[in-house]
XYZ file of C-alpha atoms in Angstrom:
325
model
C -8.263 -25.580 28.512
C -8.093 -23.878 25.099
C -11.926 -24.450 24.669
C -12.592 -22.736 28.047
C -10.201 -19.871 27.219
C -11.989 -19.392 23.818
C -15.349 -19.445 25.512
C -14.142 -16.826 28.081
C -12.806 -14.620 25.283
C -16.108 -14.763 23.287
C -18.052 -14.110 26.394
C -15.941 -11.070 27.257
C -16.235 -9.757 23.737
C -19.960 -10.173 23.635
C -20.341 -8.551 27.051
C -18.045 -5.606 26.039
C -19.855 -5.130 22.723
C -23.341 -5.197 24.228
C -22.184 -2.774 27.008
C -20.838 -0.226 24.572
C -23.754 -0.692 22.278
C -26.057 -0.052 25.232
C -24.091 3.175 26.084
C -24.241 4.385 22.517
C -27.983 3.575 22.312
C -28.684 5.448 25.516
C -26.711 8.445 24.532
C -28.357 8.423 21.056
C -31.775 7.998 22.565
C -31.064 10.919 24.860
C -30.294 13.020 21.883
C -33.519 12.003 20.166
C -35.585 13.837 22.708
C -34.054 17.201 21.421
C -34.555 16.695 17.610
C -37.434 16.435 15.144
C -39.184 13.120 14.942
C -39.931 11.484 11.426
C -43.228 9.729 10.946
C -43.530 6.333 12.600
C -43.747 4.479 9.306
C -40.599 6.086 8.106
C -38.788 4.852 11.144
C -40.284 1.345 10.380
C -39.080 1.479 6.786
C -35.602 2.626 7.823
C -35.414 -0.185 10.282
C -36.366 -2.773 7.545
C -33.769 -1.328 5.122
C -31.104 -1.450 7.611
C -31.888 -4.995 8.541
C -31.716 -5.856 4.899
C -28.283 -3.934 4.574
C -26.873 -6.035 7.442
C -27.989 -9.308 5.809
C -26.453 -8.150 2.599
C -23.297 -7.296 4.379
C -23.202 -10.854 5.719
C -23.596 -12.227 2.119
C -20.788 -10.049 0.936
C -18.451 -11.449 3.636
C -19.383 -14.931 2.784
C -18.364 -14.508 -0.865
C -14.756 -14.052 0.238
C -14.623 -17.317 2.233
C -14.497 -21.013 1.006
C -18.025 -22.245 -0.137
C -18.069 -25.048 2.257
C -18.140 -22.672 5.326
C -20.879 -20.450 4.126
C -23.563 -21.389 6.677
C -25.637 -20.197 9.497
C -22.871 -20.534 12.103
C -20.726 -18.205 10.091
C -23.605 -15.774 9.877
C -24.245 -15.979 13.620
C -20.586 -15.160 14.329
C -20.700 -12.260 11.770
C -23.556 -10.575 13.286
C -22.102 -10.874 16.814
C -18.821 -9.458 15.609
C -20.547 -6.263 14.702
C -20.775 -5.331 18.332
C -17.074 -4.690 18.173
C -17.459 -1.499 16.182
C -18.975 0.102 19.257
C -15.976 -0.705 21.406
C -13.283 2.005 21.248
C -10.066 1.072 19.602
C -11.156 0.437 16.055
C -9.852 -3.240 15.963
C -12.354 -5.246 17.852
C -14.828 -5.778 15.033
C -11.984 -7.108 12.922
C -10.753 -9.431 15.627
C -14.278 -10.720 16.199
C -15.096 -11.235 12.514
C -11.913 -13.077 11.855
C -12.125 -15.016 15.085
C -15.716 -16.247 14.397
C -14.863 -17.142 10.915
C -12.040 -19.552 12.258
C -14.627 -21.256 14.367
C -16.510 -22.139 11.143
C -13.309 -23.963 9.921
C -11.671 -21.074 8.024
C -7.943 -20.914 8.519
C -6.713 -17.978 10.286
C -4.542 -16.641 7.504
C -7.474 -17.007 5.017
C -9.975 -15.308 7.300
C -7.613 -12.367 8.058
C -6.710 -11.867 4.388
C -10.428 -12.058 3.536
C -11.116 -9.202 6.077
C -8.604 -7.074 4.321
C -10.193 -7.575 1.006
C -13.613 -7.167 2.560
C -12.589 -3.682 3.827
C -11.529 -2.645 0.378
C -14.815 -3.830 -1.237
C -16.922 -1.922 1.317
C -14.904 1.211 0.870
C -14.990 0.889 -2.945
C -18.787 0.522 -2.865
C -19.042 3.637 -0.682
C -16.806 5.550 -3.119
C -18.856 4.608 -6.095
C -22.218 5.638 -4.738
C -20.659 8.576 -2.928
C -19.167 9.906 -6.123
C -22.698 10.806 -7.263
C -22.691 13.831 -4.972
C -20.176 15.407 -7.450
C -23.119 15.677 -9.931
C -26.134 15.858 -7.654
C -24.798 18.322 -5.091
C -25.507 21.378 -7.141
C -24.955 23.615 -4.128
C -21.490 22.363 -3.378
C -18.324 24.240 -4.411
C -16.239 22.973 -7.280
C -13.376 21.765 -5.142
C -15.639 19.709 -2.977
C -17.168 18.021 -5.943
C -13.765 17.237 -7.246
C -12.677 15.865 -3.696
C -15.781 13.585 -3.839
C -14.267 11.829 -6.881
C -10.907 11.234 -5.314
C -12.000 8.093 -3.275
C -12.785 6.393 -6.587
C -9.051 5.577 -6.736
C -9.655 2.844 -4.219
C -11.310 0.714 -6.834
C -7.955 -0.287 -8.151
C -7.721 -2.440 -5.094
C -10.577 -4.582 -6.351
C -8.151 -5.951 -8.843
C -6.839 -9.118 -7.432
C -3.408 -8.424 -8.832
C -3.097 -5.190 -6.875
C -4.415 -6.819 -3.749
C -1.735 -9.627 -4.043
C 0.914 -7.039 -4.650
C -0.028 -4.868 -1.644
C -0.438 -7.681 0.785
C 2.849 -9.208 -0.353
C 4.635 -5.829 0.031
C 3.185 -5.396 3.482
C 4.143 -8.882 4.687
C 7.721 -8.697 3.457
C 8.125 -5.600 5.470
C 5.948 -6.196 8.456
C 4.880 -9.844 8.877
C 1.682 -10.104 10.750
C 0.714 -13.023 13.061
C -2.878 -13.050 11.707
C -1.678 -13.892 8.212
C 1.540 -15.644 8.738
C 1.037 -17.988 11.730
C -1.470 -20.197 13.269
C -3.359 -23.517 12.663
C -4.182 -24.223 9.045
C -1.392 -22.040 7.636
C -0.226 -22.665 4.099
C 1.450 -26.059 3.734
C 2.140 -25.990 7.413
C 5.291 -24.031 6.836
C 4.265 -20.309 7.013
C 7.555 -19.290 8.660
C 9.348 -20.144 5.550
C 6.781 -18.896 3.023
C 5.110 -15.973 4.842
C 6.820 -13.387 2.660
C 6.297 -15.095 -0.680
C 4.028 -14.032 -3.440
C 2.946 -17.595 -3.840
C 1.640 -17.771 -0.286
C -0.502 -14.614 -0.700
C -1.745 -15.827 -4.049
C -3.230 -18.843 -2.327
C -4.843 -16.660 0.441
C -6.379 -13.841 -1.578
C -9.953 -14.787 -2.865
C -10.486 -15.245 -6.574
C -11.295 -12.236 -8.787
C -14.882 -13.366 -9.294
C -15.445 -13.706 -5.454
C -14.088 -10.206 -5.024
C -16.459 -8.807 -7.585
C -19.370 -10.586 -6.124
C -18.464 -9.218 -2.744
C -18.285 -5.690 -4.183
C -21.742 -6.059 -5.835
C -23.324 -7.219 -2.557
C -21.584 -4.217 -0.925
C -23.188 -1.863 -3.423
C -26.547 -3.152 -2.371
C -25.515 -2.633 1.318
C -24.688 1.070 0.763
C -27.748 1.664 -1.413
C -29.960 0.073 1.329
C -28.374 2.238 4.052
C -28.523 5.402 1.952
C -32.074 4.749 1.151
C -32.958 4.393 4.788
C -31.194 7.709 5.655
C -32.965 9.347 2.787
C -36.354 8.057 3.941
C -35.889 9.810 7.199
C -34.580 13.076 5.685
C -37.212 13.481 3.131
C -39.831 12.873 5.739
C -38.480 16.006 7.667
C -37.761 18.127 4.719
C -40.263 17.424 1.793
C -38.849 18.192 -1.683
C -35.200 17.288 -0.971
C -33.661 15.097 -3.780
C -33.809 11.428 -2.615
C -30.748 10.389 -4.883
C -28.822 13.283 -3.535
C -29.289 12.200 0.056
C -28.415 8.659 -0.763
C -25.153 9.701 -2.395
C -24.320 12.064 0.405
C -24.909 9.408 2.940
C -22.726 6.909 0.997
C -19.763 9.286 1.052
C -20.302 10.039 4.746
C -20.426 6.286 5.519
C -17.209 5.755 3.535
C -15.341 8.418 5.417
C -16.644 7.166 8.701
C -15.603 3.651 7.712
C -11.978 4.616 7.110
C -11.915 6.696 10.220
C -10.874 3.552 12.294
C -10.219 5.193 15.730
C -13.921 6.379 15.996
C -16.349 3.798 17.206
C -18.778 3.113 14.276
C -17.784 6.451 12.741
C -19.534 8.338 15.488
C -19.359 11.975 14.874
C -17.373 11.768 11.664
C -20.282 10.809 9.495
C -22.498 13.422 10.915
C -19.813 16.107 10.130
C -19.599 14.883 6.455
C -23.398 14.858 6.260
C -23.560 18.514 7.271
C -20.623 19.362 4.873
C -22.164 17.685 1.798
C -25.975 17.934 2.569
C -26.188 20.856 4.946
C -26.751 23.522 2.188
C -29.874 21.800 0.839
C -31.177 19.935 3.845
C -30.279 21.899 6.973
C -28.146 20.955 9.871
C -30.960 20.295 12.322
C -32.669 17.872 9.912
C -29.378 16.001 9.279
C -28.759 15.672 12.998
C -32.296 14.377 13.635
C -32.074 11.921 10.791
C -28.687 10.697 11.918
C -29.914 10.121 15.512
C -32.874 7.981 14.333
C -30.763 6.273 11.716
C -28.308 5.199 14.430
C -31.160 3.918 16.656
C -32.730 1.964 13.850
C -29.427 0.480 12.928
C -28.601 -0.747 16.476
C -32.062 -2.314 16.720
C -31.571 -4.114 13.355
C -28.195 -5.486 14.498
C -29.674 -6.739 17.753
C -32.558 -8.384 16.008
C -30.260 -10.252 13.630
C -27.994 -11.244 16.531
C -30.838 -12.573 18.442
C -32.223 -14.493 15.477
C -28.963 -15.917 14.378
C -28.227 -17.432 17.815
C -30.720 -20.169 17.206
C -29.085 -21.356 13.945
C -27.227 -24.619 13.841
C -23.534 -24.911 12.801
C -22.900 -25.877 9.191
C -21.180 -28.951 7.930
C -17.427 -28.851 8.526
C -14.820 -28.929 5.801
C -14.182 -32.587 4.728
C -10.657 -32.272 3.360
C -7.408 -30.738 4.673
C -7.301 -28.590 1.449
C -10.675 -27.158 2.151
C -9.719 -26.541 5.928
C -6.683 -24.579 4.712
C -8.915 -22.276 2.679
C -6.950 -22.979 -0.675
């Protein structure tokens, strides 16, 4: 019975994700008829860069999970879970990403904790590359440049000691079922140990894994920013490529933390205009954003379709590996 329930849930998730992606794609395509069109080869380059960015994101996620589950089945689930970001609510991508990780024999507490760490590494990478706008955005006001540096404070969360402290603090005040219950929980007794620092220590990935994930995320943001810059510079020659990359990184980071908005829709465009509008122009940014989103959705669909033919990896061979310790 559980198997059929799980299959039904995954089918419903995939159907909902594809439906909302189709709606978003259609709305974006409809907007594309009203804006400037970059050269076809720039669209191809943007698509390739965004496909690479998605693949690098998958690598970053894998760094935070046990080595024995880093396989093609995990990748297939990761790509499919990305459909959740198009579903209103802001939680479906997280639920899908964690859920598909458990199918690859990662314990539920470990997968949920890894997702929290993953979110911090992504935001940190966006903050690092986005901070460059404080130097490159010569037409921005001083207060805006200073504000661009503020997100760098999130880098403290890439220190494992702070992650353990924050997650422990949260769990002592508000235990969450994703990290305190379920199969494969720490020592089989999470009810007694859910609020202990020792339990969190065992769930949070090693410092080296966190730094590797952060490095991969830097590559992700750089690839996405480059894709956006390729589109922008094709519409407005002479615009600084690094400035556009940095501005997009900041816009992506702000859209990423704006959880209630599906895939940062609308938020990123607003930040683009705020940071890059003075040097690029609003019409150009809107056009580039439209085609960027189309290329990104196509890249995701290609990777989802390709990953569905991959075989499942070898399963964990010991109880210790299955617990994610």
